[in-house]
Amino acid sequence: DPVRDKFEYGTFPADFEWGSATSAYQIEGAWDVDGKGLGLWDYLTHSHQFSHLFKNQTGDVACDSYHKYKEDVQLLRNLGVKAYRFSISWPRILPKGTKEIINTKGIEYYNNLINELLHYNIQPVATIYHWDLPVPFRMAGSWTNSSIIEHFNDYAEICFKNFGDRVKKWITINEPAIELLFMKTHWAPPASSREQYLAGHNLLLAHAKVYHTYNNTYKATQKGKISISLNGQGAEPLTDSQADKEAADRYMQFYVGHFAVPIYVSGDYPEIMKTLIANKSTAVGIPSRLPEFTEEQKKMIKGTADYFATNHYSSDLVQHHDFYNGAKTPQEMWTDGNYVLKGDPNWNRTAFNWAVVPWGLRKFLKYFKDNYGDPEVIITENGCSAPGEYLKTVPERLEDDFRVDFFNRYINEVYKAYKLDGVKVKGYYAWSLMDNFEWFQGYNMPFGIHFVNFTDPNRPRLPKKSAIFYKKIVAQNGFPGPSAAHSLATSRAKLEAGLVIISLILCVFLR
């Protein structure tokens, strides 16, 4: 669509917050150093039962950022960004998960990182939980056990007390929807949808409790903002049929609305979610698998975000599909919404097989503005894994043209959302600052704008072409484009003409 895909030139507001992002387990390493406790991913990658899921690789050393954080800050400084989103490792702060034992070395590490960032005028943006669960909670049922809510609040409060005087943007939980997905992949046996919905229920309650703890106790003096980072997947109907249009809307209600509607709209789940899950549960003779909030809980959850933080990577085509089958109706999260996801064969794909649909990000941002109260928005993750990159030589990996094109087109759609749609986009954080441990793909799925040599004990970092490109975007604050270049050329021409005239006058005068 030439109108939809037209490149838009212009710049973001002067206070636009450019940044980059990582997470603790993916980069820190030092898995058993200085009093750190055992985390979920330590357990999984070292377990004979699950290690094959990670290509038999671990995050034991990863990028070794625990020891090389100053180098990481220099990468950020060179990019010229204003913000760095990192996550705090729960088991590094609380080795057993509970507040009875606080690891002062863990506190010291994050204080050092935060201070180093601020020394170079880079704002720390701290994620309290990026899936790094202390192992004792895994053994007690993970997020299906409601006792974790109080423990998570204790942990968050320790973070506020120790870092809140300098951290002005907080994210409670990263992508709760993916946390539920992981329950299918690394639980044995896999979690049931009832357990997944229960975990989501407790994640919402934990987020809300932490929000109020910060709001009531720390915000007045620390003057920060707090939110939750939600998946921002886009959706388009496969066809123009009414059934597919409604299916695309249901997808957004189930995937985004599951957490966004309670927080930004009503304090409760979307009505279509409650209805379909209840009906499908009834079909097999069981109560609804979706828990209910009390009226008090709804009041507690509603409005618990100071800005909208979203991670966006791709968009899907959605087709209606009715999964009702009487007493044999499937009881799965992915079938509850009565839709299936399709792909357009004409769309490019990343190494993760995610579709590259830049305009989907703009459309998603407009959708959120129109349906969720027009909040301020920070894109807390956006990036890609380039097809076949990890198989290439180092010089080839540094020439990551696929990623450059991705950033160019996606960031331009963010600019369109701001300029043409009036979305209050306040920041954009590129994922990721460097190649790292990409969960179930190990080191075989690099997302970084900096190459990391994982075969070298020193873990050297090298900027890819995408880092150089992103640095240029940051310096220009967007896309000043041909008009800016034309203005510069015109000004230069006028200056040169003026100098010629002055020279002529001087020649005449001196003669």
Coordinates of C-alpha atoms in Angstrom, one line a residue:
D1 CA 0.0 0.0 0.0
P2 CA 2.0 3.1 -1.2
V3 CA -0.1 5.5 0.9
R4 CA 0.2 3.4 4.1
D5 CA 3.9 2.6 3.6
K6 CA 5.0 6.1 2.5
F7 CA 8.1 7.2 4.4
E8 CA 7.5 10.2 6.6
Y9 CA 10.2 12.7 7.4
G10 CA 10.4 14.8 10.5
T11 CA 11.8 14.7 14.1
F12 CA 10.5 13.7 17.4
P13 CA 10.0 16.1 20.3
A14 CA 13.2 17.4 22.0
D15 CA 12.5 15.3 25.1
F16 CA 11.9 12.1 23.3
E17 CA 13.6 9.3 25.2
W18 CA 15.8 7.0 23.0
G19 CA 17.2 4.0 24.7
S20 CA 18.2 0.3 24.6
A21 CA 17.2 -2.7 26.6
T22 CA 18.4 -6.0 28.1
S23 CA 17.4 -8.4 30.9
A24 CA 19.4 -9.8 33.8
Y25 CA 19.6 -13.5 33.0
Q26 CA 20.3 -12.9 29.4
I27 CA 23.4 -10.8 29.9
E28 CA 24.7 -10.8 33.5
G29 CA 26.3 -14.2 33.9
A30 CA 27.8 -14.7 37.4
W31 CA 25.1 -17.2 38.0
D32 CA 26.6 -18.4 41.4
V33 CA 28.8 -15.5 42.3
D34 CA 28.7 -13.2 45.3
G35 CA 25.8 -14.8 47.1
K36 CA 23.3 -15.0 44.2
G37 CA 20.6 -17.6 44.7
L38 CA 19.4 -20.1 42.2
G39 CA 17.1 -18.7 39.6
L40 CA 14.6 -20.5 37.4
W41 CA 16.7 -20.3 34.3
D42 CA 19.8 -21.6 36.2
Y43 CA 17.7 -24.6 37.2
L44 CA 16.3 -25.2 33.8
T45 CA 19.5 -24.9 31.8
H46 CA 21.3 -27.2 34.2
S47 CA 18.6 -29.8 34.4
H48 CA 18.9 -32.9 32.3
Q49 CA 15.2 -32.8 31.9
F50 CA 15.2 -29.4 30.2
S51 CA 18.7 -28.5 29.1
H52 CA 18.1 -29.8 25.5
L53 CA 15.5 -27.0 25.1
F54 CA 18.3 -24.5 25.3
K55 CA 20.7 -26.1 22.7
N56 CA 22.5 -27.4 25.8
Q57 CA 23.7 -23.8 26.5
T58 CA 23.4 -21.8 29.6
G59 CA 23.5 -18.2 30.8
D60 CA 26.2 -19.0 33.4
V61 CA 28.5 -16.4 31.8
A62 CA 26.3 -14.9 29.1
C63 CA 27.8 -11.5 28.2
D64 CA 29.4 -11.3 31.7
S65 CA 27.8 -8.0 32.3
Y66 CA 28.0 -8.5 36.0
H67 CA 31.7 -7.8 35.6
K68 CA 31.6 -5.7 32.4
Y69 CA 28.8 -3.3 33.2
K70 CA 31.1 -0.3 32.7
E71 CA 31.8 -1.5 29.1
D72 CA 28.0 -1.8 28.6
V73 CA 27.5 1.8 29.7
Q74 CA 30.2 2.9 27.3
L75 CA 28.2 1.2 24.5
L76 CA 25.2 3.2 25.5
R77 CA 27.2 6.4 25.8
N78 CA 28.5 5.9 22.3
L79 CA 24.9 5.4 21.0
G80 CA 23.9 8.8 22.6
V81 CA 20.8 7.3 24.2
K82 CA 19.1 8.8 27.1
A83 CA 17.8 5.7 28.8
Y84 CA 18.8 2.1 29.6
R85 CA 16.2 -0.5 30.4
F86 CA 17.7 -3.4 32.4
S87 CA 16.2 -5.9 34.8
I88 CA 17.0 -6.7 38.4
S89 CA 17.6 -10.4 39.2
W90 CA 15.2 -11.4 42.0
P91 CA 17.5 -14.2 43.2
R92 CA 20.6 -11.9 43.1
I93 CA 18.8 -9.6 45.6
L94 CA 17.0 -12.3 47.6
P95 CA 18.8 -15.6 47.3
K96 CA 15.9 -17.6 48.7
G97 CA 13.3 -15.4 47.2
T98 CA 12.1 -14.0 50.6
K99 CA 13.2 -10.9 52.5
E100 CA 14.8 -12.9 55.4
I101 CA 18.1 -13.0 53.5
I102 CA 19.1 -9.9 51.5
N103 CA 22.3 -10.2 49.4
T104 CA 24.2 -6.9 49.9
K105 CA 26.6 -7.8 47.0
G106 CA 23.6 -7.9 44.7
I107 CA 22.4 -4.5 46.0
E108 CA 26.0 -3.2 45.4
Y109 CA 26.0 -4.4 41.8
Y110 CA 22.9 -2.6 40.8
N111 CA 23.9 0.5 42.7
N112 CA 27.1 0.5 40.8
L113 CA 25.3 0.1 37.5
I114 CA 22.8 2.8 38.2
N115 CA 25.5 5.3 39.3
E116 CA 27.6 4.6 36.3
L117 CA 24.6 5.3 34.0
L118 CA 23.8 8.5 35.8
H119 CA 27.4 9.6 35.6
Y120 CA 27.0 9.7 31.8
N121 CA 23.5 11.2 31.9
I122 CA 21.7 7.9 31.0
Q123 CA 18.5 7.3 32.9
P124 CA 18.1 3.9 34.5
V125 CA 14.8 2.2 33.7
A126 CA 14.5 -0.8 36.0
T127 CA 12.3 -3.9 35.4
I128 CA 11.7 -5.6 38.7
Y129 CA 10.7 -9.0 37.2
H130 CA 11.9 -10.2 33.8
W131 CA 11.1 -13.9 34.3
D132 CA 14.0 -14.5 36.7
L133 CA 12.1 -16.4 39.4
P134 CA 13.8 -17.7 42.5
V135 CA 13.8 -21.5 42.4
P136 CA 12.0 -22.0 45.7
F137 CA 8.9 -20.4 44.2
R138 CA 9.1 -22.7 41.2
M139 CA 8.9 -25.6 43.5
A140 CA 5.9 -24.1 45.3
G141 CA 3.8 -23.6 42.2
S142 CA 5.3 -20.5 40.7
W143 CA 2.7 -17.8 40.0
T144 CA -0.2 -20.2 40.6
N145 CA 0.5 -19.9 44.4
S146 CA -1.0 -16.7 45.6
S147 CA 1.5 -16.5 48.5
I148 CA 4.0 -15.2 45.9
I149 CA 2.1 -11.9 45.7
E150 CA 3.3 -10.8 49.1
H151 CA 6.9 -12.0 48.5
F152 CA 7.0 -10.1 45.2
N153 CA 5.9 -7.0 47.0
D154 CA 8.6 -7.5 49.6
Y155 CA 11.2 -7.8 46.9
A156 CA 9.9 -4.8 45.0
E157 CA 10.0 -2.7 48.2
I158 CA 13.6 -3.6 48.7
C159 CA 14.3 -2.3 45.2
F160 CA 12.5 0.9 45.9
K161 CA 14.3 1.5 49.1
N162 CA 17.7 0.9 47.6
F163 CA 17.4 2.3 44.1
G164 CA 14.4 4.5 44.0
D165 CA 16.2 7.7 44.8
R166 CA 17.8 7.4 41.4
V167 CA 15.5 5.2 39.3
K168 CA 12.6 7.3 38.0
K169 CA 11.0 4.7 35.7
W170 CA 9.9 1.3 37.0
I171 CA 8.4 -1.7 35.2
T172 CA 6.9 -4.3 37.6
I173 CA 6.7 -7.3 35.3
N174 CA 7.9 -8.0 31.8
E175 CA 5.4 -9.6 29.3
P176 CA 3.1 -11.6 31.7
A177 CA 1.5 -13.2 28.6
I178 CA 4.8 -14.9 27.8
E179 CA 5.3 -16.0 31.4
L180 CA 2.1 -18.0 30.9
L181 CA 3.3 -19.4 27.6
F182 CA 6.5 -20.6 29.2
M183 CA 4.4 -22.6 31.7
K184 CA 3.5 -24.9 28.7
T185 CA 7.2 -25.2 27.6
H186 CA 9.1 -25.7 30.8
W187 CA 6.7 -27.3 33.2
A188 CA 6.6 -31.1 33.4
P189 CA 3.9 -32.0 32.9
P190 CA 2.9 -28.8 31.0
A191 CA 0.6 -26.4 32.8
S192 CA -3.1 -26.6 32.2
S193 CA -5.0 -23.6 31.0
R194 CA -6.6 -23.3 34.4
E195 CA -3.1 -23.0 35.9
Q196 CA -2.1 -20.5 33.2
Y197 CA -5.1 -18.3 33.9
L198 CA -4.6 -18.6 37.6
A199 CA -0.9 -17.5 37.2
G200 CA -2.1 -14.5 35.1
H201 CA -4.6 -13.6 37.8
N202 CA -1.9 -13.6 40.5
L203 CA 0.5 -11.6 38.2
L204 CA -2.1 -8.9 37.9
L205 CA -2.7 -8.8 41.6
A206 CA 1.1 -8.8 42.3
H207 CA 1.6 -5.9 39.8
A208 CA -1.3 -3.9 41.4
K209 CA 0.0 -4.5 44.9
V210 CA 3.5 -3.3 44.0
Y211 CA 2.0 -0.3 42.1
H212 CA 0.2 0.8 45.3
T213 CA 3.2 0.2 47.5
Y214 CA 5.2 2.6 45.3
N215 CA 2.4 5.1 44.9
N216 CA 1.5 5.2 48.6
T217 CA 5.0 5.0 50.2
Y218 CA 7.7 6.1 47.8
K219 CA 6.3 8.2 44.9
A220 CA 6.0 11.5 46.8
T221 CA 9.6 11.6 47.7
Q222 CA 11.2 9.6 44.8
K223 CA 9.0 11.2 42.1
G224 CA 9.1 8.2 39.7
K225 CA 6.7 6.5 37.4
I226 CA 5.7 2.8 37.4
S227 CA 4.0 0.5 34.8
I228 CA 4.0 -3.0 33.5
S229 CA 5.4 -4.0 30.1
L230 CA 2.8 -5.7 27.9
N231 CA 3.1 -7.5 24.6
G232 CA 2.1 -5.3 21.7
Q233 CA 1.4 -7.8 19.0
G234 CA -0.6 -6.4 16.0
A235 CA -3.6 -8.2 14.4
E236 CA -5.3 -7.9 11.0
P237 CA -8.3 -9.9 9.8
L238 CA -7.3 -12.5 7.2
T239 CA -10.2 -11.4 5.0
D240 CA -12.8 -8.6 4.9
S241 CA -15.4 -11.0 6.3
Q242 CA -17.2 -9.9 9.4
A243 CA -16.2 -13.2 11.1
D244 CA -12.5 -12.5 10.5
K245 CA -12.8 -8.9 11.7
E246 CA -14.5 -10.0 14.9
A247 CA -11.8 -12.7 15.3
A248 CA -9.0 -10.1 15.0
D249 CA -10.7 -8.1 17.7
R250 CA -11.0 -11.1 19.9
Y251 CA -7.3 -11.8 19.5
M252 CA -6.6 -8.3 20.7
Q253 CA -8.9 -8.8 23.7
F254 CA -7.4 -12.2 24.6
Y255 CA -3.7 -11.4 24.0
V256 CA -3.4 -7.7 24.9
G257 CA -6.7 -7.1 26.7
H258 CA -6.1 -10.0 29.1
F259 CA -3.8 -7.7 31.1
A260 CA -4.5 -4.2 29.6
V261 CA -8.2 -4.1 30.1
P262 CA -8.0 -4.7 33.9
I263 CA -5.2 -2.2 34.3
Y264 CA -6.3 0.6 31.9
V265 CA -10.1 0.2 31.6
S266 CA -12.2 -1.7 34.1
G267 CA -10.2 -3.6 36.7
D268 CA -11.6 -6.8 35.3
Y269 CA -11.1 -9.1 32.3
P270 CA -12.6 -8.3 28.9
E271 CA -16.2 -9.5 28.7
I272 CA -15.6 -11.6 25.7
M273 CA -12.8 -13.5 27.6
K274 CA -15.1 -14.2 30.5
T275 CA -17.9 -15.4 28.3
L276 CA -16.0 -17.6 25.9
I277 CA -13.9 -19.3 28.6
A278 CA -17.0 -19.9 30.8
N279 CA -19.0 -21.4 27.9
K280 CA -16.2 -23.7 26.8
S281 CA -15.6 -24.8 30.4
T282 CA -19.3 -25.5 30.8
A283 CA -19.2 -27.6 27.6
V284 CA -17.1 -30.1 29.3
G285 CA -18.8 -29.9 32.7
I286 CA -16.4 -27.8 34.7
P287 CA -16.5 -24.3 36.3
S288 CA -14.9 -21.5 34.3
R289 CA -11.1 -21.8 34.2
L290 CA -10.8 -18.1 34.4
P291 CA -10.7 -16.9 38.1
E292 CA -12.9 -14.0 39.2
F293 CA -11.8 -10.8 40.8
T294 CA -13.6 -9.4 43.8
E295 CA -15.0 -5.9 43.6
E296 CA -12.2 -4.7 45.9
Q297 CA -9.6 -6.3 43.7
K298 CA -11.1 -4.7 40.6
K299 CA -10.7 -1.3 42.3
M300 CA -7.2 -2.1 43.3
I301 CA -6.1 -3.1 39.8
K302 CA -7.8 -0.4 37.7
G303 CA -5.5 2.5 36.9
T304 CA -2.2 0.9 38.0
A305 CA 0.0 2.3 35.3
D306 CA 1.5 5.7 35.0
Y307 CA 2.4 5.1 31.3
F308 CA 1.9 2.4 28.7
A309 CA 5.0 0.2 28.3
T310 CA 4.9 -2.1 25.4
N311 CA 7.2 -4.6 23.6
H312 CA 6.4 -5.0 19.9
Y313 CA 7.9 -7.4 17.5
S314 CA 5.4 -8.5 14.9
S315 CA 1.8 -8.7 13.7
D316 CA -0.4 -11.6 12.6
L317 CA -3.3 -12.2 10.2
V318 CA -6.3 -13.6 12.2
Q319 CA -9.0 -16.0 10.9
H320 CA -12.2 -17.0 12.7
H321 CA -12.3 -20.6 13.8
D322 CA -14.9 -22.1 16.1
F323 CA -13.3 -24.6 18.4
Y324 CA -16.6 -25.7 20.1
N325 CA -17.0 -29.4 19.9
G326 CA -19.4 -30.4 22.7
A327 CA -17.9 -32.5 25.4
K328 CA -14.7 -32.6 23.4
T329 CA -14.2 -28.8 23.3
P330 CA -10.5 -28.2 23.8
Q331 CA -9.6 -26.4 27.0
E332 CA -6.6 -24.5 25.9
M333 CA -5.7 -20.8 26.1
W334 CA -4.8 -20.7 22.4
T335 CA -8.3 -22.1 21.4
D336 CA -10.4 -20.2 23.8
G337 CA -10.7 -17.1 21.6
N338 CA -12.0 -19.0 18.5
Y339 CA -9.4 -17.7 16.1
V340 CA -6.3 -19.1 14.4
L341 CA -3.2 -17.1 13.3
K342 CA -2.1 -17.0 9.7
G343 CA 0.8 -15.5 7.9
D344 CA 1.0 -13.6 4.6
P345 CA 3.5 -15.3 2.3
N346 CA 4.6 -11.9 1.0
W347 CA 5.8 -10.7 4.4
N348 CA 9.5 -11.0 5.2
R349 CA 10.4 -13.1 8.2
T350 CA 12.9 -12.8 11.0
A351 CA 15.0 -15.8 12.2
F352 CA 12.3 -16.4 14.7
N353 CA 9.9 -16.7 11.8
W354 CA 8.1 -13.5 13.1
A355 CA 6.6 -11.5 10.3
V356 CA 8.2 -8.1 9.5
V357 CA 5.1 -5.8 9.4
P358 CA 6.3 -2.2 10.3
W359 CA 2.9 -0.6 9.7
G360 CA 1.5 -3.1 12.3
L361 CA 3.3 -1.2 15.0
R362 CA 1.7 2.1 14.0
K363 CA -1.7 0.5 13.8
F364 CA -1.3 -1.1 17.2
L365 CA -0.3 2.2 18.8
K366 CA -3.3 3.9 17.3
Y367 CA -5.5 1.0 18.5
F368 CA -4.2 1.4 22.1
K369 CA -4.7 5.1 22.0
D370 CA -8.3 4.7 20.9
N371 CA -9.3 1.9 23.2
Y372 CA -7.2 2.4 26.4
G373 CA -7.5 6.1 27.4
D374 CA -4.8 7.6 25.3
P375 CA -1.9 7.1 27.8
E376 CA 1.7 8.2 27.3
V377 CA 3.6 5.4 25.6
I378 CA 7.1 4.0 25.8
I379 CA 8.1 1.2 23.4
T380 CA 10.2 -0.8 25.8
E381 CA 11.4 -3.4 23.3
N382 CA 11.5 -3.5 19.5
G383 CA 14.1 -5.3 17.4
C384 CA 14.7 -8.5 15.4
S385 CA 16.8 -11.5 14.9
A386 CA 18.2 -11.5 11.3
P387 CA 17.8 -14.8 9.4
G388 CA 20.9 -17.0 9.5
E389 CA 23.0 -14.4 11.4
Y390 CA 24.5 -16.7 13.9
L391 CA 25.9 -18.9 11.2
K392 CA 27.9 -16.1 9.5
T393 CA 31.4 -15.0 10.0
V394 CA 32.1 -12.1 12.4
P395 CA 32.6 -9.6 9.6
E396 CA 29.4 -10.7 8.0
R397 CA 27.5 -10.4 11.3
L398 CA 28.6 -6.9 11.7
E399 CA 27.0 -6.0 8.3
D400 CA 23.5 -6.6 9.6
D401 CA 21.5 -4.8 6.8
F402 CA 18.4 -6.8 7.6
R403 CA 18.3 -5.3 11.1
V404 CA 19.1 -1.8 9.8
D405 CA 16.1 -2.0 7.4
F406 CA 13.9 -3.3 10.3
F407 CA 14.8 -0.4 12.6
N408 CA 14.5 2.2 9.8
R409 CA 11.0 1.1 8.9
Y410 CA 9.7 0.4 12.4
I411 CA 10.9 3.6 13.9
N412 CA 9.4 5.5 11.0
E413 CA 6.1 4.0 11.8
V414 CA 6.5 5.1 15.4
Y415 CA 7.1 8.6 14.1
K416 CA 3.9 8.4 12.0
A417 CA 2.0 7.3 15.0
Y418 CA 3.2 10.4 16.8
K419 CA 2.9 12.9 14.0
L420 CA -0.1 11.7 12.1
D421 CA -2.2 9.8 14.7
G422 CA -1.4 11.9 17.8
V423 CA -0.2 9.0 19.8
K424 CA 1.7 10.2 22.9
V425 CA 4.9 8.3 22.2
K426 CA 7.5 9.4 24.7
G427 CA 10.3 6.9 24.1
Y428 CA 11.7 4.0 22.1
Y429 CA 14.1 1.4 23.4
A430 CA 15.9 -0.8 20.9
W431 CA 16.1 -4.5 21.7
S432 CA 18.8 -5.5 22.3
L433 CA 21.9 -3.6 23.3
M434 CA 24.0 -6.7 22.5
D435 CA 23.7 -10.3 21.5
N436 CA 22.7 -12.4 24.5
F437 CA 21.2 -15.6 25.7
E438 CA 17.9 -15.8 23.9
W439 CA 16.0 -18.2 26.2
F440 CA 15.2 -21.4 24.4
Q441 CA 17.3 -20.5 21.4
G442 CA 20.5 -20.1 23.5
Y443 CA 23.1 -18.1 21.6
N444 CA 21.7 -19.1 18.2
M445 CA 19.2 -16.2 17.9
P446 CA 21.1 -12.9 18.2
F447 CA 19.1 -9.7 18.5
G448 CA 21.9 -7.4 19.5
I449 CA 23.0 -4.2 17.8
H450 CA 26.4 -5.1 19.2
F451 CA 28.1 -8.4 18.4
V452 CA 29.4 -10.4 21.4
N453 CA 32.0 -13.1 20.9
F454 CA 30.7 -15.9 23.2
T455 CA 33.8 -18.1 22.4
D456 CA 36.1 -15.5 23.9
P457 CA 36.4 -15.6 27.7
N458 CA 36.6 -11.8 27.6
R459 CA 33.3 -11.5 25.8
P460 CA 34.4 -8.5 23.6
R461 CA 31.6 -6.4 22.1
L462 CA 31.7 -4.9 18.6
P463 CA 29.2 -2.5 17.1
K464 CA 27.2 -3.8 14.1
K465 CA 26.0 -1.6 11.3
S466 CA 22.6 -1.4 13.1
A467 CA 24.3 0.3 16.1
I468 CA 25.9 2.9 13.8
F469 CA 22.5 3.4 12.1
Y470 CA 20.6 3.7 15.5
K471 CA 23.2 6.2 16.7
K472 CA 22.5 8.3 13.7
I473 CA 18.7 8.2 14.3
V474 CA 19.3 9.2 17.9
A475 CA 21.6 12.0 17.0
Q476 CA 19.0 13.3 14.4
N477 CA 16.1 12.6 16.8
G478 CA 14.3 10.9 13.9
F479 CA 14.2 11.5 10.2
P480 CA 15.0 15.1 9.3
G481 CA 15.1 13.9 5.7
P482 CA 15.6 15.6 2.3
S483 CA 14.0 18.9 3.5
A484 CA 16.6 19.2 6.2
A485 CA 19.4 18.3 3.8
H486 CA 17.9 20.8 1.3
S487 CA 17.8 23.6 4.0
L488 CA 21.4 22.8 4.9
A489 CA 22.5 22.9 1.3
T490 CA 20.5 26.2 0.7
S491 CA 22.1 27.8 3.8
R492 CA 25.5 26.7 2.7
A493 CA 24.9 28.1 -0.8
K494 CA 23.7 31.4 0.6
L495 CA 26.8 31.6 2.8
E496 CA 29.1 30.8 -0.1
A497 CA 27.3 33.4 -2.3
G498 CA 27.6 36.0 0.4
L499 CA 31.3 35.3 0.7
V500 CA 31.7 35.7 -3.0
I501 CA 29.9 39.1 -2.9
I502 CA 32.0 40.2 0.0
S503 CA 35.2 39.2 -1.9
L504 CA 34.1 41.2 -4.9
I505 CA 33.3 44.2 -2.8
L506 CA 36.7 44.0 -1.2
C507 CA 38.4 43.6 -4.5
V508 CA 36.7 46.7 -5.8
F509 CA 37.4 48.7 -2.6
L510 CA 41.1 47.6 -2.5
R511 CA 41.6 48.5 -6.2

